[in-house]
């Protein structure tokens, strides 16, 4: 193969998540998920409420989202026109088990995803399915205390068994947990861990306990999946929080390395290599973190290694000992500003070269196939008079990242797929906004939930179509 080329069967796609795209939050027997209690106040600020849902008083962005639940046929048809080879979706756990601990699954929920997968099949679009993307059933948070409770492992495995069996001939690629490492930071407590706790109780120890249960659950799911269909490819998914040393001061270098180990590598070491790394044990000791690990867990984790590594990559920042320097943040983590980088309107520092660094860093360590399952630019798009969106800034962002993917492939990395965030406009995770748009397709809806939900193809839609048709050769703007 010549240098700088994407493989012939490279999975060009786009990404989404059920809670951010589907809506239909209480339709077809679906129970509420933890995301369904998150409101968005008029000014666009996210606010966590008590578990009671008061739709007369508050606006909940996930309840209707982009209404994919009712419009999936139209949406998939449009996406097929962009020539997608794959689409990353998640299954809303509470559509299948409304309370998480139900005896029998909800047939209407199962049928919905049958329909979605059949629709994708019609256009030869391969589904990449996230089993848990920030949407555990709310009842598991209320009645069991979320993922700190070991019982969640059994509920999750029952859910996996149900969907693996049901979709074994329709889905090949699975991701056990979205951005599993975000449980290491406080933001992930409710969304990833189903932990309905206030700030005081949101400690590292609590979150690491929850995370440990997810490691066990993920490993069991990998095994179960392979037994149900040996063709299944089951991956981990890491939010890569890349932090460069802020200077060449050796203290900064060490601090940045420790950041990379704990925030990024700890989870994938467990999921890819099958054991806790030494630095995790030290971190637990140094920080007084005591978690309960059953003897059998070590064996389970060792026997449930993933088939591929997937990641989200949006930005980078810097890490250093001088905390007085200017700060910058994404949705998960705060770091120091990098004077060499420009940022998005939301302050996320744009760094295509960082993607090449990350891919090399990961591949050198694990030597298993890598898929980039999220990457994109959140921006305020404007619909023009002739009904399109001139999102050249998004094209620029994606183009530069794809160029670096090519470099990484030339460096020898086995990159198998790319699903930019997001397929169509959807609710933003960190602010509950609709107006922080990522999609190739515009969805007419604002932060207050007003709009016709009409779909409009953006300029990036036509550009990405050309990229896919040329298998990454043609990257120039239109
Ligand atoms: C990732 C999440 C996605 C998505 C994305 C963009 O962390 O996996 O669900 O939302 O970030 O973030 P945001 O919506 O906060 O801009």
GROMACS .gro file of C-alpha atoms and ligand atoms in nm:
model
  494
    1UNK     CA    1   0.000   0.000   0.000
    2UNK     CA    2   0.125   0.347  -0.085
    3UNK     CA    3   0.197   0.587   0.199
    4UNK     CA    4  -0.068   0.815   0.345
    5UNK     CA    5  -0.365   0.606   0.245
    6UNK     CA    6  -0.680   0.499   0.417
    7UNK     CA    7  -0.750   0.128   0.385
    8UNK     CA    8  -1.009   0.024   0.128
    9UNK     CA    9  -1.262  -0.075   0.393
   10UNK     CA   10  -1.200   0.228   0.615
   11UNK     CA   11  -1.513   0.305   0.815
   12UNK     CA   12  -1.606   0.664   0.728
   13UNK     CA   13  -1.902   0.762   0.937
   14UNK     CA   14  -2.061   1.001   1.181
   15UNK     CA   15  -2.161   0.976   1.547
   16UNK     CA   16  -2.456   1.029   1.777
   17UNK     CA   17  -2.595   0.922   2.113
   18UNK     CA   18  -2.952   0.824   2.199
   19UNK     CA   19  -3.006   1.081   2.475
   20UNK     CA   20  -2.884   1.365   2.256
   21UNK     CA   21  -3.062   1.275   1.934
   22UNK     CA   22  -3.368   1.053   1.988
   23UNK     CA   23  -3.613   1.236   2.212
   24UNK     CA   24  -3.925   1.023   2.270
   25UNK     CA   25  -3.805   1.011   2.629
   26UNK     CA   26  -4.125   0.846   2.757
   27UNK     CA   27  -4.249   0.694   2.431
   28UNK     CA   28  -4.286   0.324   2.351
   29UNK     CA   29  -4.248   0.215   2.713
   30UNK     CA   30  -3.915   0.391   2.768
   31UNK     CA   31  -3.825   0.476   3.127
   32UNK     CA   32  -3.642   0.796   3.217
   33UNK     CA   33  -3.263   0.794   3.206
   34UNK     CA   34  -3.041   1.007   3.427
   35UNK     CA   35  -3.011   1.253   3.139
   36UNK     CA   36  -3.386   1.312   3.137
   37UNK     CA   37  -3.370   1.503   3.466
   38UNK     CA   38  -3.123   1.759   3.337
   39UNK     CA   39  -3.283   2.092   3.261
   40UNK     CA   40  -3.168   2.382   3.054
   41UNK     CA   41  -3.262   2.722   3.189
   42UNK     CA   42  -3.363   2.993   2.946
   43UNK     CA   43  -3.015   3.141   2.934
   44UNK     CA   44  -2.869   2.806   2.836
   45UNK     CA   45  -2.716   2.705   3.167
   46UNK     CA   46  -2.732   2.345   3.267
   47UNK     CA   47  -2.884   2.269   3.604
   48UNK     CA   48  -2.918   1.936   3.778
   49UNK     CA   49  -3.250   1.892   3.949
   50UNK     CA   50  -3.387   1.644   4.195
   51UNK     CA   51  -3.503   1.317   4.039
   52UNK     CA   52  -3.858   1.453   4.009
   53UNK     CA   53  -3.932   1.555   3.654
   54UNK     CA   54  -4.153   1.866   3.634
   55UNK     CA   55  -4.226   1.931   3.268
   56UNK     CA   56  -4.463   2.217   3.347
   57UNK     CA   57  -4.191   2.411   3.519
   58UNK     CA   58  -3.873   2.321   3.334
   59UNK     CA   59  -3.747   2.255   2.987
   60UNK     CA   60  -3.559   1.927   2.948
   61UNK     CA   61  -3.359   1.921   2.624
   62UNK     CA   62  -3.332   1.542   2.603
   63UNK     CA   63  -3.708   1.489   2.604
   64UNK     CA   64  -3.751   1.574   2.240
   65UNK     CA   65  -3.387   1.629   2.138
   66UNK     CA   66  -3.365   1.612   1.755
   67UNK     CA   67  -3.666   1.378   1.740
   68UNK     CA   68  -3.471   1.098   1.571
   69UNK     CA   69  -3.716   0.863   1.744
   70UNK     CA   70  -3.985   0.970   1.500
   71UNK     CA   71  -3.766   1.078   1.208
   72UNK     CA   72  -3.500   0.806   1.190
   73UNK     CA   73  -3.607   0.698   0.841
   74UNK     CA   74  -3.576   1.046   0.697
   75UNK     CA   75  -3.248   1.104   0.883
   76UNK     CA   76  -3.086   0.778   0.777
   77UNK     CA   77  -3.191   0.837   0.417
   78UNK     CA   78  -3.028   1.180   0.424
   79UNK     CA   79  -2.714   1.041   0.585
   80UNK     CA   80  -2.698   0.771   0.320
   81UNK     CA   81  -2.681   1.050   0.060
   82UNK     CA   82  -2.358   1.157   0.231
   83UNK     CA   83  -2.231   0.806   0.149
   84UNK     CA   84  -2.163   0.711   0.510
   85UNK     CA   85  -2.012   0.367   0.556
   86UNK     CA   86  -2.106   0.356   0.924
   87UNK     CA   87  -2.315   0.536   1.183
   88UNK     CA   88  -2.238   0.541   1.552
   89UNK     CA   89  -2.555   0.527   1.761
   90UNK     CA   90  -2.621   0.427   2.118
   91UNK     CA   91  -2.900   0.215   2.254
   92UNK     CA   92  -3.094   0.389   2.530
   93UNK     CA   93  -3.070   0.133   2.809
   94UNK     CA   94  -3.400   0.255   2.960
   95UNK     CA   95  -3.580   0.189   2.630
   96UNK     CA   96  -3.493  -0.178   2.673
   97UNK     CA   97  -3.512  -0.203   3.053
   98UNK     CA   98  -3.719   0.099   3.166
   99UNK     CA   99  -3.618   0.059   3.532
  100UNK     CA  100  -3.290  -0.118   3.473
  101UNK     CA  101  -3.389  -0.414   3.694
  102UNK     CA  102  -3.700  -0.532   3.505
  103UNK     CA  103  -3.758  -0.905   3.463
  104UNK     CA  104  -3.835  -0.885   3.093
  105UNK     CA  105  -3.718  -0.638   2.831
  106UNK     CA  106  -3.950  -0.387   2.671
  107UNK     CA  107  -4.040  -0.532   2.330
  108UNK     CA  108  -4.134  -0.196   2.183
  109UNK     CA  109  -3.791  -0.060   2.264
  110UNK     CA  110  -3.619  -0.362   2.110
  111UNK     CA  111  -3.833  -0.322   1.800
  112UNK     CA  112  -3.733   0.041   1.763
  113UNK     CA  113  -3.366  -0.054   1.725
  114UNK     CA  114  -3.457  -0.343   1.496
  115UNK     CA  115  -3.612  -0.080   1.274
  116UNK     CA  116  -3.314   0.152   1.297
  117UNK     CA  117  -3.068  -0.128   1.212
  118UNK     CA  118  -3.285  -0.249   0.924
  119UNK     CA  119  -3.301   0.102   0.788
  120UNK     CA  120  -2.922   0.130   0.806
  121UNK     CA  121  -2.884  -0.206   0.634
  122UNK     CA  122  -3.098  -0.080   0.348
  123UNK     CA  123  -2.822   0.170   0.267
  124UNK     CA  124  -2.529  -0.054   0.361
  125UNK     CA  125  -2.442   0.156   0.662
  126UNK     CA  126  -2.267  -0.040   0.936
  127UNK     CA  127  -2.393   0.040   1.286
  128UNK     CA  128  -2.135   0.106   1.557
  129UNK     CA  129  -2.328   0.068   1.879
  130UNK     CA  130  -2.244   0.221   2.216
  131UNK     CA  131  -2.411   0.012   2.485
  132UNK     CA  132  -2.403   0.284   2.751
  133UNK     CA  133  -2.359   0.646   2.645
  134UNK     CA  134  -2.434   0.857   2.955
  135UNK     CA  135  -2.790   0.726   2.979
  136UNK     CA  136  -2.832   0.466   3.254
  137UNK     CA  137  -3.192   0.422   3.373
  138UNK     CA  138  -3.280   0.681   3.638
  139UNK     CA  139  -3.434   0.410   3.856
  140UNK     CA  140  -3.091   0.250   3.896
  141UNK     CA  141  -2.963   0.580   4.034
  142UNK     CA  142  -3.256   0.622   4.272
  143UNK     CA  143  -3.306   0.264   4.391
  144UNK     CA  144  -2.952   0.127   4.386
  145UNK     CA  145  -2.722   0.427   4.418
  146UNK     CA  146  -2.589   0.387   4.064
  147UNK     CA  147  -2.263   0.220   3.968
  148UNK     CA  148  -2.117   0.219   4.322
  149UNK     CA  149  -2.353  -0.074   4.373
  150UNK     CA  150  -2.212  -0.405   4.245
  151UNK     CA  151  -2.562  -0.517   4.147
  152UNK     CA  152  -2.539  -0.284   3.850
  153UNK     CA  153  -2.296  -0.530   3.691
  154UNK     CA  154  -2.570  -0.795   3.673
  155UNK     CA  155  -2.827  -0.550   3.535
  156UNK     CA  156  -2.583  -0.432   3.270
  157UNK     CA  157  -2.493  -0.787   3.170
  158UNK     CA  158  -2.857  -0.884   3.140
  159UNK     CA  159  -2.907  -0.580   2.918
  160UNK     CA  160  -2.603  -0.679   2.709
  161UNK     CA  161  -2.724  -1.037   2.677
  162UNK     CA  162  -3.060  -0.914   2.555
  163UNK     CA  163  -2.924  -0.680   2.290
  164UNK     CA  164  -2.638  -0.909   2.182
  165UNK     CA  165  -2.884  -1.192   2.118
  166UNK     CA  166  -3.143  -0.973   1.956
  167UNK     CA  167  -2.906  -0.789   1.721
  168UNK     CA  168  -2.639  -1.054   1.671
  169UNK     CA  169  -2.699  -1.061   1.297
  170UNK     CA  170  -2.739  -0.686   1.262
  171UNK     CA  171  -2.455  -0.537   1.463
  172UNK     CA  172  -2.087  -0.628   1.459
  173UNK     CA  173  -1.914  -0.333   1.633
  174UNK     CA  174  -1.994  -0.260   1.998
  175UNK     CA  175  -1.854  -0.012   2.249
  176UNK     CA  176  -1.913  -0.106   2.613
  177UNK     CA  177  -1.908   0.239   2.779
  178UNK     CA  178  -1.879   0.584   2.625
  179UNK     CA  179  -1.582   0.784   2.759
  180UNK     CA  180  -1.543   0.546   3.052
  181UNK     CA  181  -1.259   0.759   3.192
  182UNK     CA  182  -1.487   1.057   3.250
  183UNK     CA  183  -1.585   0.888   3.578
  184UNK     CA  184  -1.240   0.990   3.698
  185UNK     CA  185  -1.350   1.356   3.690
  186UNK     CA  186  -1.642   1.497   3.893
  187UNK     CA  187  -1.848   1.577   3.581
  188UNK     CA  188  -1.901   1.208   3.506
  189UNK     CA  189  -2.069   1.118   3.836
  190UNK     CA  190  -2.431   1.151   3.728
  191UNK     CA  191  -2.407   1.102   3.354
  192UNK     CA  192  -2.168   0.807   3.347
  193UNK     CA  193  -2.196   0.672   3.700
  194UNK     CA  194  -2.569   0.723   3.769
  195UNK     CA  195  -2.459   0.877   4.099
  196UNK     CA  196  -2.724   1.114   4.228
  197UNK     CA  197  -2.498   1.274   4.485
  198UNK     CA  198  -2.410   1.629   4.583
  199UNK     CA  199  -2.067   1.783   4.540
  200UNK     CA  200  -1.949   1.685   4.887
  201UNK     CA  201  -2.012   1.315   4.834
  202UNK     CA  202  -1.875   1.322   4.480
  203UNK     CA  203  -1.530   1.198   4.583
  204UNK     CA  204  -1.263   1.022   4.379
  205UNK     CA  205  -1.307   0.713   4.595
  206UNK     CA  206  -1.678   0.689   4.514
  207UNK     CA  207  -1.614   0.739   4.144
  208UNK     CA  208  -1.327   0.488   4.128
  209UNK     CA  209  -1.550   0.230   4.297
  210UNK     CA  210  -1.816   0.289   4.032
  211UNK     CA  211  -1.550   0.273   3.763
  212UNK     CA  212  -1.420  -0.058   3.894
  213UNK     CA  213  -1.768  -0.207   3.860
  214UNK     CA  214  -1.780  -0.081   3.503
  215UNK     CA  215  -1.443  -0.246   3.429
  216UNK     CA  216  -1.582  -0.578   3.552
  217UNK     CA  217  -1.906  -0.524   3.359
  218UNK     CA  218  -1.716  -0.435   3.042
  219UNK     CA  219  -1.491  -0.742   3.067
  220UNK     CA  220  -1.788  -0.972   3.124
  221UNK     CA  221  -1.967  -0.812   2.829
  222UNK     CA  222  -1.668  -0.870   2.600
  223UNK     CA  223  -1.668  -1.239   2.686
  224UNK     CA  224  -2.041  -1.276   2.662
  225UNK     CA  225  -2.045  -1.098   2.325
  226UNK     CA  226  -1.774  -1.322   2.182
  227UNK     CA  227  -1.965  -1.628   2.297
  228UNK     CA  228  -2.285  -1.508   2.135
  229UNK     CA  229  -2.115  -1.418   1.808
  230UNK     CA  230  -1.745  -1.478   1.756
  231UNK     CA  231  -1.749  -1.215   1.481
  232UNK     CA  232  -1.832  -0.937   1.726
  233UNK     CA  233  -1.571  -0.662   1.765
  234UNK     CA  234  -1.607  -0.503   2.106
  235UNK     CA  235  -1.416  -0.191   2.203
  236UNK     CA  236  -1.341   0.046   2.486
  237UNK     CA  237  -1.393   0.421   2.448
  238UNK     CA  238  -1.175   0.686   2.606
  239UNK     CA  239  -1.221   1.064   2.613
  240UNK     CA  240  -0.863   1.151   2.534
  241UNK     CA  241  -0.781   1.447   2.759
  242UNK     CA  242  -0.447   1.531   2.606
  243UNK     CA  243  -0.235   1.761   2.823
  244UNK     CA  244   0.109   1.878   2.705
  245UNK     CA  245   0.370   1.976   2.961
  246UNK     CA  246   0.333   2.355   2.996
  247UNK     CA  247   0.714   2.405   2.988
  248UNK     CA  248   1.027   2.191   2.963
  249UNK     CA  249   1.068   2.210   3.340
  250UNK     CA  250   1.109   1.842   3.438
  251UNK     CA  251   0.845   1.896   3.708
  252UNK     CA  252   0.597   1.991   3.438
  253UNK     CA  253   0.697   1.690   3.229
  254UNK     CA  254   0.633   1.453   3.518
  255UNK     CA  255   0.304   1.620   3.605
  256UNK     CA  256   0.186   1.592   3.244
  257UNK     CA  257   0.291   1.227   3.233
  258UNK     CA  258   0.099   1.152   3.550
  259UNK     CA  259  -0.202   1.328   3.404
  260UNK     CA  260  -0.178   1.111   3.092
  261UNK     CA  261  -0.143   0.796   3.299
  262UNK     CA  262  -0.432   0.858   3.536
  263UNK     CA  263  -0.678   1.047   3.317
  264UNK     CA  264  -0.620   0.866   2.988
  265UNK     CA  265  -0.429   0.540   3.023
  266UNK     CA  266  -0.559   0.391   3.345
  267UNK     CA  267  -0.891   0.281   3.196
  268UNK     CA  268  -0.751   0.154   2.869
  269UNK     CA  269  -0.471  -0.031   3.048
  270UNK     CA  270  -0.739  -0.220   3.238
  271UNK     CA  271  -0.960  -0.277   2.934
  272UNK     CA  272  -0.690  -0.349   2.674
  273UNK     CA  273  -0.417  -0.511   2.883
  274UNK     CA  274  -0.647  -0.671   3.137
  275UNK     CA  275  -0.494  -0.539   3.457
  276UNK     CA  276  -0.463  -0.231   3.673
  277UNK     CA  277  -0.132  -0.056   3.600
  278UNK     CA  278   0.123   0.004   3.876
  279UNK     CA  279   0.070   0.379   3.868
  280UNK     CA  280  -0.299   0.330   3.953
  281UNK     CA  281  -0.213   0.136   4.266
  282UNK     CA  282   0.026   0.412   4.371
  283UNK     CA  283  -0.231   0.681   4.294
  284UNK     CA  284  -0.489   0.504   4.509
  285UNK     CA  285  -0.238   0.473   4.793
  286UNK     CA  286  -0.114   0.832   4.773
  287UNK     CA  287  -0.467   0.970   4.765
  288UNK     CA  288  -0.623   0.745   5.029
  289UNK     CA  289  -0.855   0.582   4.779
  290UNK     CA  290  -0.983   0.248   4.907
  291UNK     CA  291  -1.204   0.056   4.671
  292UNK     CA  292  -1.345  -0.289   4.704
  293UNK     CA  293  -1.210  -0.532   4.446
  294UNK     CA  294  -1.331  -0.893   4.474
  295UNK     CA  295  -1.070  -1.164   4.418
  296UNK     CA  296  -1.252  -1.294   4.109
  297UNK     CA  297  -1.248  -0.948   3.948
  298UNK     CA  298  -0.880  -0.975   3.856
  299UNK     CA  299  -0.949  -1.290   3.656
  300UNK     CA  300  -1.260  -1.145   3.494
  301UNK     CA  301  -1.073  -0.833   3.385
  302UNK     CA  302  -0.783  -1.039   3.254
  303UNK     CA  303  -1.019  -1.250   3.044
  304UNK     CA  304  -1.225  -0.968   2.900
  305UNK     CA  305  -0.982  -0.767   2.691
  306UNK     CA  306  -1.132  -0.550   2.419
  307UNK     CA  307  -1.080  -0.600   2.045
  308UNK     CA  308  -1.026  -0.237   1.954
  309UNK     CA  309  -0.958   0.098   2.113
  310UNK     CA  310  -1.185   0.393   2.039
  311UNK     CA  311  -1.159   0.751   2.150
  312UNK     CA  312  -1.308   1.096   2.140
  313UNK     CA  313  -1.069   1.376   2.056
  314UNK     CA  314  -1.167   1.742   2.043
  315UNK     CA  315  -0.891   1.952   2.194
  316UNK     CA  316  -0.573   1.965   2.400
  317UNK     CA  317  -0.450   2.180   2.685
  318UNK     CA  318  -0.141   2.207   2.903
  319UNK     CA  319  -0.049   2.068   3.241
  320UNK     CA  320   0.208   2.221   3.473
  321UNK     CA  321   0.301   2.289   3.829
  322UNK     CA  322   0.235   2.663   3.808
  323UNK     CA  323  -0.139   2.672   3.867
  324UNK     CA  324  -0.156   3.052   3.847
  325UNK     CA  325  -0.131   3.045   3.466
  326UNK     CA  326  -0.438   3.112   3.248
  327UNK     CA  327  -0.681   2.823   3.241
  328UNK     CA  328  -0.896   2.674   2.969
  329UNK     CA  329  -1.149   2.392   2.970
  330UNK     CA  330  -1.352   2.150   2.761
  331UNK     CA  331  -1.659   1.967   2.888
  332UNK     CA  332  -1.466   1.732   3.114
  333UNK     CA  333  -1.147   1.889   3.232
  334UNK     CA  334  -0.972   2.218   3.312
  335UNK     CA  335  -0.611   2.272   3.203
  336UNK     CA  336  -0.370   2.552   3.120
  337UNK     CA  337  -0.390   2.760   2.804
  338UNK     CA  338  -0.161   2.685   2.513
  339UNK     CA  339  -0.040   3.010   2.350
  340UNK     CA  340   0.012   2.830   2.017
  341UNK     CA  341  -0.350   2.725   1.976
  342UNK     CA  342  -0.673   2.898   1.881
  343UNK     CA  343  -0.995   2.798   2.052
  344UNK     CA  344  -1.357   2.743   1.954
  345UNK     CA  345  -1.626   2.981   2.072
  346UNK     CA  346  -1.665   2.755   2.375
  347UNK     CA  347  -1.294   2.781   2.458
  348UNK     CA  348  -1.197   2.432   2.335
  349UNK     CA  349  -0.843   2.463   2.198
  350UNK     CA  350  -0.820   2.331   1.843
  351UNK     CA  351  -0.518   2.107   1.783
  352UNK     CA  352  -0.506   1.876   1.479
  353UNK     CA  353  -0.139   1.786   1.540
  354UNK     CA  354  -0.236   1.665   1.884
  355UNK     CA  355  -0.449   1.398   1.721
  356UNK     CA  356  -0.142   1.253   1.549
  357UNK     CA  357   0.044   1.258   1.880
  358UNK     CA  358  -0.243   1.084   2.058
  359UNK     CA  359  -0.283   0.814   1.792
  360UNK     CA  360   0.090   0.739   1.808
  361UNK     CA  361   0.089   0.738   2.186
  362UNK     CA  362  -0.202   0.494   2.202
  363UNK     CA  363  -0.088   0.264   1.923
  364UNK     CA  364   0.268   0.237   2.055
  365UNK     CA  365   0.122   0.115   2.381
  366UNK     CA  366  -0.152  -0.123   2.273
  367UNK     CA  367  -0.097  -0.227   1.910
  368UNK     CA  368  -0.467  -0.292   1.851
  369UNK     CA  369  -0.694  -0.129   1.590
  370UNK     CA  370  -0.804   0.225   1.670
  371UNK     CA  371  -1.127   0.401   1.580
  372UNK     CA  372  -1.183   0.775   1.631
  373UNK     CA  373  -1.548   0.778   1.730
  374UNK     CA  374  -1.583   1.147   1.815
  375UNK     CA  375  -1.412   1.458   1.679
  376UNK     CA  376  -1.573   1.780   1.568
  377UNK     CA  377  -1.638   2.148   1.615
  378UNK     CA  378  -1.923   2.294   1.817
  379UNK     CA  379  -2.025   2.621   1.651
  380UNK     CA  380  -2.316   2.864   1.615
  381UNK     CA  381  -2.439   2.797   1.261
  382UNK     CA  382  -2.656   3.039   1.066
  383UNK     CA  383  -2.900   2.935   0.795
  384UNK     CA  384  -2.854   3.153   0.486
  385UNK     CA  385  -3.131   3.293   0.265
  386UNK     CA  386  -3.093   3.012   0.015
  387UNK     CA  387  -3.133   2.762   0.296
  388UNK     CA  388  -2.793   2.625   0.359
  389UNK     CA  389  -2.522   2.668   0.622
  390UNK     CA  390  -2.181   2.793   0.508
  391UNK     CA  391  -1.985   2.611   0.775
  392UNK     CA  392  -1.637   2.655   0.629
  393UNK     CA  393  -1.496   2.667   0.984
  394UNK     CA  394  -1.620   2.311   1.043
  395UNK     CA  395  -1.477   2.191   0.711
  396UNK     CA  396  -1.145   2.350   0.808
  397UNK     CA  397  -1.149   2.179   1.148
  398UNK     CA  398  -1.231   1.835   1.007
  399UNK     CA  399  -0.997   1.869   0.709
  400UNK     CA  400  -0.700   1.945   0.932
  401UNK     CA  401  -0.777   1.654   1.160
  402UNK     CA  402  -0.815   1.413   0.869
  403UNK     CA  403  -0.478   1.532   0.737
  404UNK     CA  404  -0.324   1.436   1.069
  405UNK     CA  405  -0.500   1.100   1.057
  406UNK     CA  406  -0.321   1.042   0.728
  407UNK     CA  407   0.009   1.131   0.890
  408UNK     CA  408  -0.066   0.887   1.170
  409UNK     CA  409  -0.150   0.612   0.921
  410UNK     CA  410   0.181   0.686   0.754
  411UNK     CA  411   0.344   0.653   1.099
  412UNK     CA  412   0.215   0.295   1.098
  413UNK     CA  413  -0.102   0.328   1.304
  414UNK     CA  414  -0.382   0.082   1.234
  415UNK     CA  415  -0.670   0.329   1.214
  416UNK     CA  416  -0.991   0.155   1.110
  417UNK     CA  417  -1.261   0.420   1.133
  418UNK     CA  418  -1.363   0.780   1.185
  419UNK     CA  419  -1.705   0.895   1.303
  420UNK     CA  420  -1.702   1.273   1.353
  421UNK     CA  421  -1.934   1.425   1.607
  422UNK     CA  422  -2.205   1.460   1.499
  423UNK     CA  423  -2.421   1.315   1.223
  424UNK     CA  424  -2.700   1.569   1.266
  425UNK     CA  425  -2.732   1.859   1.511
  426UNK     CA  426  -2.818   1.735   1.858
  427UNK     CA  427  -2.830   1.843   2.221
  428UNK     CA  428  -2.491   1.934   2.362
  429UNK     CA  429  -2.383   1.730   2.660
  430UNK     CA  430  -2.218   2.001   2.868
  431UNK     CA  431  -2.467   2.284   2.828
  432UNK     CA  432  -2.785   2.119   2.708
  433UNK     CA  433  -2.774   2.361   2.416
  434UNK     CA  434  -2.900   2.296   2.063
  435UNK     CA  435  -2.719   2.604   1.936
  436UNK     CA  436  -2.378   2.452   1.997
  437UNK     CA  437  -2.400   2.264   1.672
  438UNK     CA  438  -2.175   1.984   1.548
  439UNK     CA  439  -2.375   1.816   1.273
  440UNK     CA  440  -2.341   1.781   0.897
  441UNK     CA  441  -2.718   1.833   0.892
  442UNK     CA  442  -2.879   2.134   1.056
  443UNK     CA  443  -3.183   2.075   1.277
  444UNK     CA  444  -3.413   2.374   1.314
  445UNK     CA  445  -3.444   2.407   1.690
  446UNK     CA  446  -3.306   2.658   1.940
  447UNK     CA  447  -3.189   2.647   2.302
  448UNK     CA  448  -3.543   2.705   2.428
  449UNK     CA  449  -3.674   2.408   2.231
  450UNK     CA  450  -3.848   2.618   1.963
  451UNK     CA  451  -3.825   2.535   1.594
  452UNK     CA  452  -3.974   2.323   1.318
  453UNK     CA  453  -3.715   2.042   1.347
  454UNK     CA  454  -3.665   2.075   0.973
  455UNK     CA  455  -3.341   1.921   0.845
  456UNK     CA  456  -3.106   2.126   0.622
  457UNK     CA  457  -2.786   1.993   0.467
  458UNK     CA  458  -2.485   2.208   0.551
  459UNK     CA  459  -2.191   2.281   0.320
  460UNK     CA  460  -1.986   2.033   0.526
  461UNK     CA  461  -2.236   1.765   0.425
  462UNK     CA  462  -2.137   1.797   0.058
  463UNK     CA  463  -1.770   1.830   0.146
  464UNK     CA  464  -1.767   1.517   0.364
  465UNK     CA  465  -1.949   1.323   0.093
  466UNK     CA  466  -1.657   1.400  -0.140
  467UNK     CA  467  -1.408   1.299   0.126
  468UNK     CA  468  -1.580   0.963   0.168
  469UNK     CA  469  -1.623   0.903  -0.205
  470UNK     CA  470  -1.254   0.969  -0.262
  471UNK     CA  471  -1.159   0.758   0.043
  472UNK     CA  472  -0.992   1.058   0.204
  473UNK     CA  473  -0.799   1.171  -0.104
  474UNK     CA  474  -1.001   1.480  -0.178
  475UNK     CA  475  -0.995   1.710   0.123
  476UNK     CA  476  -1.009   2.055  -0.037
  477UNK     CA  477  -1.297   2.283   0.051
  478UNK     CA  478  -1.569   2.309  -0.215
  479LIG     C1  479  -1.830   1.401   2.444
  479LIG     C2  480  -1.955   1.319   2.458
  479LIG     C3  481  -2.061   1.347   2.358
  479LIG     C4  482  -2.066   1.488   2.306
  479LIG     C5  483  -1.932   1.556   2.292
  479LIG     C6  484  -1.936   1.704   2.270
  479LIG     O1  485  -1.766   1.416   2.566
  479LIG     O2  486  -1.929   1.180   2.448
  479LIG     O3  487  -2.179   1.295   2.409
  479LIG     O4  488  -2.164   1.564   2.362
  479LIG     O5  489  -1.849   1.532   2.402
  479LIG     O6  490  -1.949   1.772   2.391
  479LIG     P1  491  -2.052   1.887   2.420
  479LIG     O7  492  -2.183   1.837   2.374
  479LIG     O8  493  -2.045   1.909   2.566
  479LIG     O9  494  -2.005   2.005   2.342
   0.00000   0.00000   0.00000
